[in-house]
Amino acid sequence: MSKPSGQSKQTKKIQLHILNRMVISFIISIVGSVLINNILITIFSKISEGLEWRWLLNIFPYVLTPIFILIFTFTFLISTRKIVRDLISLEQGLQLISEGNLNYRVSVNRQDELGRVASNINHMTEQLQRQIVKERELEKSKMDMITGISHDLRTPLTSIIGYIELLRTDSFQDKAEYTRFVENAHNKATHLKKLLDDLFEYTRLTSVDTQLNLKRIDLFQLLDQLLFEFEPLALENGIHIEKNIGDYPVMAFMDSDKIARAIDNLLMNALKYSLKPGTIYIRMNRHPEHITIEIENKGTPLTNEQKDKLFERFYKVDYSRSSEGIQTGSGLGLSIARNIAELHQGSLTLQHIHNVFTFQLNLPSKVQSYNKGGHISEQI
């Protein structure tokens, strides 16, 4: 298999770099050995003439080669000393990193190939560090998810078992209490089903194979129908609905079931956390490229930390904000709504000023159908 062109060029540069050092050492050795040889010949010529040691001059042809080798070796070692030192530094750095010290960074004091190697090692270490942090966060998220699921499912399930046990042992005083036990057990079972549906929906939306069933729909009609069904529940909880959604069709290509689920989640969130009595405002505006739906209500102010975590799965704000007349949810409603918006290449944001909460759902008029892996399956 042939080497990539970039790798081949780097190999040639390193070879040329070493060859240059050898050539320089060779030239210095020749010049140095000749100069030293001439100096020694001059010195020993005078000595041999004075002492009549003719044999002394005859040994110089044998001395020249060792002098050349010594000068070449010394010059080459000096010229490559910094390279060797940097290579040792790289080796020691890699050893420390391989032992788990990901905070260590190799010093980069060169602009050549070794400098780039050091930079790449540091970049690799940073990537590994970020990957490990990400994996730890994912692991913590999984544990939080398991804890959240266990807690949310256990509470209604325990109540159901308790009511069934009371009914099984005939622990009721009269028909009215019997009916109340059955009604409570039914409500808890319905709540349990709602939690499981939310969990299933969230898992399905975050799957890489999730696709949209895009159709041309009238968003005005969809929203108007949802508000018509929602208004009686709102009135029961002391909430007045104030809508400003126009009176004409707003046609768009969307997955009607998922969009209805997102809007319903936002309405239920506003109902749970609105101050009672109060008003929920629903507005819809059509723009050239997108459609905006706003749901506004007044509630207990949030801290910045609560606001930042509001869209996280299984996150629930302090119970003091919840409505006593409505069962607590799974903590997945807003997360599901945001996932649906993002699947439509839209967004879901929160504007929080004092005690006014405005959730803004932005949806494009035209959507590309794609899965979570990024593969476009349909252009609308």
Coordinates of C-alpha atoms in Angstrom, one line a residue:
M1 CA 0.0 0.0 0.0
S2 CA 1.4 3.4 -1.0
K3 CA 2.0 6.1 1.6
P4 CA -0.2 9.2 1.6
S5 CA 1.5 12.1 -0.2
G6 CA 1.6 14.2 3.0
Q7 CA 3.3 11.5 4.9
S8 CA 5.8 10.9 2.1
K9 CA 6.7 14.6 2.1
Q10 CA 7.3 14.6 5.8
T11 CA 9.5 11.5 5.6
K12 CA 11.6 13.2 2.9
K13 CA 11.9 16.4 5.0
I14 CA 13.1 14.4 8.0
Q15 CA 15.6 12.5 5.9
L16 CA 16.8 15.7 4.2
H17 CA 17.1 17.3 7.7
I18 CA 19.4 14.5 8.9
L19 CA 21.3 14.4 5.6
N20 CA 22.0 18.1 6.0
R21 CA 23.5 17.5 9.4
M22 CA 25.7 14.8 8.0
V23 CA 26.9 16.9 5.1
I24 CA 27.7 19.9 7.4
S25 CA 29.5 17.5 9.8
F26 CA 31.4 16.0 6.8
I27 CA 32.5 19.4 5.5
I28 CA 33.6 20.6 8.9
S29 CA 35.5 17.4 9.5
I30 CA 37.4 17.7 6.2
V31 CA 38.3 21.3 6.8
G32 CA 39.1 20.7 10.5
S33 CA 41.2 17.6 9.9
V34 CA 43.2 19.4 7.1
L35 CA 43.8 22.4 9.3
I36 CA 44.8 20.3 12.3
N37 CA 46.9 18.1 10.1
N38 CA 48.8 21.1 8.6
I39 CA 49.3 22.6 12.1
L40 CA 50.7 19.2 13.4
I41 CA 52.9 18.8 10.3
T42 CA 54.4 22.2 10.9
I43 CA 55.0 21.6 14.6
F44 CA 56.4 18.1 14.2
S45 CA 58.6 19.1 11.2
K46 CA 60.5 21.5 13.4
I47 CA 60.7 18.9 16.1
S48 CA 62.0 16.2 13.7
E49 CA 64.5 18.5 12.2
G50 CA 65.9 19.4 15.6
L51 CA 65.9 15.9 16.9
E52 CA 66.4 14.2 13.5
W53 CA 63.3 12.0 14.0
R54 CA 62.4 11.4 10.4
W55 CA 60.0 8.6 11.3
L56 CA 57.8 11.2 13.0
L57 CA 56.6 12.7 9.7
N58 CA 55.8 9.3 8.3
I59 CA 53.0 8.6 10.7
F60 CA 50.8 11.5 9.7
P61 CA 49.0 9.7 6.8
Y62 CA 47.7 7.3 9.5
V63 CA 46.8 10.1 11.9
L64 CA 44.6 12.0 9.4
T65 CA 41.8 9.4 9.2
P66 CA 41.3 9.1 13.0
I67 CA 41.3 12.9 13.3
F68 CA 38.6 13.1 10.6
I69 CA 36.5 10.5 12.3
L70 CA 36.8 12.2 15.6
I71 CA 35.9 15.6 14.3
F72 CA 33.0 14.2 12.2
T73 CA 31.6 12.3 15.2
F74 CA 31.9 15.2 17.6
T75 CA 30.4 17.7 15.1
F76 CA 27.5 15.3 14.2
L77 CA 26.7 14.8 17.9
I78 CA 26.7 18.5 18.6
S79 CA 24.5 19.3 15.6
T80 CA 22.0 16.6 16.5
R81 CA 22.0 17.1 20.2
K82 CA 18.9 19.3 20.3
I83 CA 17.0 16.8 18.1
V84 CA 18.0 14.0 20.4
R85 CA 17.0 16.0 23.5
D86 CA 13.6 16.9 21.9
L87 CA 13.0 13.2 21.0
I88 CA 13.7 12.2 24.5
S89 CA 11.3 14.9 25.7
L90 CA 8.7 13.5 23.4
E91 CA 9.3 9.9 24.6
Q92 CA 9.0 11.0 28.2
G93 CA 5.9 13.0 27.5
L94 CA 4.2 10.1 25.8
Q95 CA 5.2 7.8 28.7
L96 CA 3.5 10.2 31.2
I97 CA 0.4 10.6 29.0
S98 CA 0.2 6.8 28.6
E99 CA 0.2 6.4 32.4
G100 CA -2.9 8.6 32.6
N101 CA -1.5 12.1 33.2
L102 CA -3.6 13.9 30.6
N103 CA -2.9 17.3 32.1
Y104 CA 0.7 17.0 30.9
R105 CA 1.7 18.9 27.7
V106 CA 4.8 18.3 25.6
S107 CA 6.8 21.5 25.2
V108 CA 6.8 22.8 21.7
N109 CA 10.1 24.7 21.0
R110 CA 10.5 23.9 17.3
Q111 CA 8.9 24.9 14.0
D112 CA 9.9 21.7 12.1
E113 CA 8.5 18.2 11.9
L114 CA 9.3 17.4 15.5
G115 CA 7.5 20.6 16.5
R116 CA 4.4 19.4 14.6
V117 CA 4.7 16.0 16.3
A118 CA 4.7 17.7 19.7
S119 CA 1.7 19.8 18.7
N120 CA -0.2 16.7 17.5
I121 CA 0.6 14.9 20.7
N122 CA -0.8 17.8 22.7
H123 CA -3.9 18.0 20.5
M124 CA -4.4 14.2 20.9
T125 CA -4.1 14.6 24.7
E126 CA -6.7 17.4 24.7
Q127 CA -9.0 15.3 22.6
L128 CA -8.7 12.3 24.9
Q129 CA -9.3 14.6 27.9
R130 CA -12.4 16.0 26.4
Q131 CA -13.6 12.5 25.3
I132 CA -13.1 11.2 28.9
V133 CA -15.0 14.1 30.4
K134 CA -17.8 13.6 27.8
E135 CA -18.0 9.9 28.6
R136 CA -18.1 10.6 32.4
E137 CA -20.9 13.1 31.8
L138 CA -22.8 10.5 29.7
E139 CA -22.3 7.9 32.4
K140 CA -23.6 10.3 35.0
S141 CA -26.5 11.2 32.7
K142 CA -27.3 7.5 32.4
M143 CA -27.3 7.0 36.1
D144 CA -29.4 10.1 36.6
M145 CA -31.8 8.7 34.0
I146 CA -32.1 5.4 35.7
T147 CA -32.6 7.1 39.1
G148 CA -35.2 9.4 37.6
I149 CA -37.1 6.5 35.9
S150 CA -37.0 4.4 39.1
H151 CA -38.3 7.2 41.2
D152 CA -41.0 8.4 38.8
L153 CA -42.3 4.9 38.1
R154 CA -42.1 3.6 41.7
T155 CA -44.3 6.3 43.2
P156 CA -47.5 5.6 41.2
L157 CA -46.8 1.9 41.1
T158 CA -46.6 1.8 44.9
S159 CA -49.9 3.6 45.2
I160 CA -51.6 1.2 42.8
I161 CA -50.4 -1.8 44.7
G162 CA -51.6 -0.2 48.0
Y163 CA -55.1 0.5 46.6
I164 CA -55.3 -3.0 45.1
E165 CA -54.2 -4.5 48.4
L166 CA -57.0 -2.6 50.2
L167 CA -59.5 -3.8 47.7
R168 CA -58.2 -7.4 47.8
T169 CA -58.6 -7.5 51.6
D170 CA -62.0 -5.7 51.6
S171 CA -60.5 -2.9 53.6
F172 CA -63.1 -0.4 52.8
Q173 CA -66.1 0.8 54.8
D174 CA -68.8 1.3 52.2
K175 CA -69.5 1.5 48.5
A176 CA -68.4 5.1 48.4
E177 CA -64.9 4.3 49.8
Y178 CA -64.7 1.3 47.4
T179 CA -65.4 3.6 44.5
R180 CA -62.8 6.1 45.7
F181 CA -60.2 3.4 46.0
V182 CA -60.9 2.2 42.4
E183 CA -60.9 5.8 41.1
N184 CA -57.6 6.6 42.7
A185 CA -56.0 3.3 41.5
H186 CA -57.2 4.1 38.0
N187 CA -55.8 7.7 38.2
K188 CA -52.4 6.4 39.3
A189 CA -52.4 3.7 36.6
T190 CA -53.2 6.4 34.0
H191 CA -50.4 8.6 35.4
L192 CA -48.0 5.6 35.2
K193 CA -49.0 5.1 31.6
K194 CA -48.3 8.8 30.9
L195 CA -44.9 8.5 32.4
L196 CA -44.1 5.4 30.3
D197 CA -45.4 7.1 27.2
D198 CA -43.1 10.1 27.8
L199 CA -40.1 7.8 28.3
F200 CA -40.9 5.9 25.1
E201 CA -41.4 9.1 23.2
Y202 CA -38.1 10.6 24.4
T203 CA -36.2 7.4 23.6
R204 CA -37.8 7.3 20.1
L205 CA -37.0 11.0 19.4
T206 CA -33.3 10.6 20.5
S207 CA -32.8 7.5 18.4
V208 CA -30.5 7.8 15.3
D209 CA -33.2 6.3 13.2
T210 CA -35.9 8.9 14.0
Q211 CA -37.6 10.2 10.9
L212 CA -40.4 12.7 10.4
N213 CA -43.7 11.9 8.7
L214 CA -43.9 15.3 6.8
K215 CA -47.2 16.4 5.4
R216 CA -48.7 19.7 4.3
I217 CA -50.8 20.8 7.3
D218 CA -52.8 23.8 8.4
L219 CA -50.9 24.9 11.6
F220 CA -53.6 27.4 12.5
Q221 CA -56.3 24.6 12.5
L222 CA -54.0 22.3 14.5
L223 CA -53.3 24.9 17.1
D224 CA -56.9 26.0 17.3
Q225 CA -58.0 22.4 17.9
L226 CA -55.4 21.9 20.6
L227 CA -56.5 25.1 22.4
F228 CA -60.2 24.0 22.1
E229 CA -59.4 20.7 23.9
F230 CA -57.1 22.4 26.4
E231 CA -59.4 25.3 27.5
P232 CA -61.8 23.2 29.8
L233 CA -58.8 21.8 31.8
A234 CA -57.4 25.3 32.1
L235 CA -60.6 26.8 33.4
E236 CA -60.9 24.0 36.0
N237 CA -57.5 25.2 37.3
G238 CA -58.4 28.9 37.3
I239 CA -56.5 29.7 34.1
H240 CA -57.9 31.9 31.4
I241 CA -56.7 31.4 27.8
E242 CA -55.9 34.5 25.7
K243 CA -55.1 33.5 22.1
N244 CA -53.9 35.6 19.2
I245 CA -53.3 33.1 16.5
G246 CA -55.0 34.8 13.6
D247 CA -58.0 33.6 11.7
Y248 CA -56.6 32.3 8.4
P249 CA -54.8 29.1 7.3
V250 CA -51.1 28.8 8.0
M251 CA -49.9 26.0 5.7
A252 CA -46.6 24.3 6.4
F253 CA -44.8 20.9 5.9
M254 CA -44.5 19.2 9.3
D255 CA -45.1 16.1 11.2
S256 CA -48.5 16.9 12.7
D257 CA -48.4 14.3 15.5
K258 CA -45.1 15.4 16.8
I259 CA -45.8 19.1 16.5
A260 CA -49.1 18.5 18.4
R261 CA -47.1 16.7 21.1
A262 CA -44.7 19.5 21.4
I263 CA -47.4 22.2 21.7
D264 CA -49.4 20.1 24.2
N265 CA -46.3 19.7 26.4
L266 CA -45.7 23.4 26.4
L267 CA -49.4 24.1 27.3
M268 CA -49.3 21.6 30.1
N269 CA -46.1 23.0 31.4
A270 CA -47.6 26.5 31.4
L271 CA -50.7 25.2 33.2
K272 CA -48.7 23.4 35.9
Y273 CA -46.5 26.3 36.8
S274 CA -48.8 29.3 36.3
L275 CA -49.9 31.4 39.2
K276 CA -53.5 30.6 40.0
P277 CA -55.7 32.4 39.0
G278 CA -53.9 33.6 35.9
T279 CA -53.8 33.8 32.2
I280 CA -51.9 31.9 29.5
Y281 CA -51.2 33.8 26.3
I282 CA -50.8 32.0 23.0
R283 CA -49.5 33.8 19.9
M284 CA -48.7 32.6 16.4
N285 CA -46.9 34.7 13.8
R286 CA -46.1 33.9 10.2
H287 CA -42.7 35.1 8.8
P288 CA -41.3 34.6 5.3
E289 CA -39.2 31.6 6.2
H290 CA -40.5 30.4 9.5
I291 CA -43.5 30.3 11.9
T292 CA -43.3 31.3 15.6
I293 CA -45.6 30.1 18.3
E294 CA -45.3 31.7 21.7
I295 CA -46.8 30.5 25.0
E296 CA -46.5 32.9 27.9
N297 CA -47.5 32.7 31.5
K298 CA -46.7 34.2 34.9
G299 CA -45.1 32.0 37.6
T300 CA -42.6 31.8 40.4
P301 CA -39.3 33.3 39.1
L302 CA -36.4 30.8 38.4
T303 CA -32.8 31.1 39.4
N304 CA -30.2 31.1 36.5
E305 CA -29.2 27.5 37.4
Q306 CA -32.9 26.4 37.2
K307 CA -33.4 28.1 33.9
D308 CA -30.2 26.5 32.4
K309 CA -31.4 23.0 33.5
L310 CA -35.0 23.5 32.4
F311 CA -34.7 21.6 29.2
E312 CA -32.6 18.7 30.6
R313 CA -34.3 15.3 30.7
F314 CA -35.9 14.4 34.1
Y315 CA -35.2 17.8 35.5
K316 CA -38.1 19.2 37.6
V317 CA -38.2 22.5 39.3
D318 CA -38.9 22.7 43.0
Y319 CA -42.3 21.3 43.9
S320 CA -43.4 24.6 45.2
R321 CA -43.9 25.8 41.6
S322 CA -46.2 22.9 40.7
S323 CA -49.9 22.9 40.7
E324 CA -51.5 20.8 43.4
G325 CA -54.4 19.9 41.1
I326 CA -52.2 18.4 38.4
Q327 CA -50.1 15.3 38.8
T328 CA -46.3 15.8 38.4
G329 CA -44.9 14.8 35.1
S330 CA -41.8 12.8 34.1
G331 CA -39.6 15.8 33.7
L332 CA -39.3 14.9 30.0
G333 CA -42.0 17.3 28.5
L334 CA -39.8 20.2 27.7
S335 CA -36.9 18.0 26.5
I336 CA -39.3 16.1 24.2
A337 CA -40.7 19.5 22.9
R338 CA -37.2 20.7 22.1
N339 CA -36.2 17.5 20.4
I340 CA -39.3 17.7 18.2
A341 CA -38.4 21.3 17.3
E342 CA -34.8 20.4 16.4
L343 CA -36.0 17.5 14.3
H344 CA -37.9 20.1 12.2
Q345 CA -34.7 22.2 12.0
G346 CA -36.4 24.6 14.4
S347 CA -35.7 25.7 17.9
L348 CA -37.4 26.0 21.3
T349 CA -36.2 28.8 23.6
L350 CA -37.2 30.4 26.9
Q351 CA -37.3 34.1 27.7
H352 CA -37.6 34.6 31.4
I353 CA -38.0 38.1 32.7
H354 CA -38.9 38.4 36.4
N355 CA -42.0 36.2 36.7
V356 CA -43.0 36.1 33.1
F357 CA -42.1 33.0 31.1
T358 CA -42.3 33.0 27.3
F359 CA -41.6 29.8 25.5
Q360 CA -40.9 30.5 21.8
L361 CA -41.2 27.6 19.3
N362 CA -39.7 28.5 15.9
L363 CA -40.5 26.2 13.0
P364 CA -39.4 26.6 9.4
S365 CA -42.1 26.6 6.7
K366 CA -40.3 23.9 4.8
V367 CA -38.4 21.0 6.3
Q368 CA -36.0 18.4 5.1
S369 CA -36.8 15.0 6.4
Y370 CA -33.7 13.4 7.9
N371 CA -32.7 11.0 10.6
K372 CA -30.5 11.7 13.6
G373 CA -27.5 10.3 11.7
G374 CA -27.7 13.3 9.4
H375 CA -28.9 11.4 6.3
I376 CA -31.5 13.4 4.3
S377 CA -34.4 11.1 3.2
E378 CA -36.8 13.6 1.6
Q379 CA -36.8 17.2 0.5
I380 CA -40.1 19.1 1.0

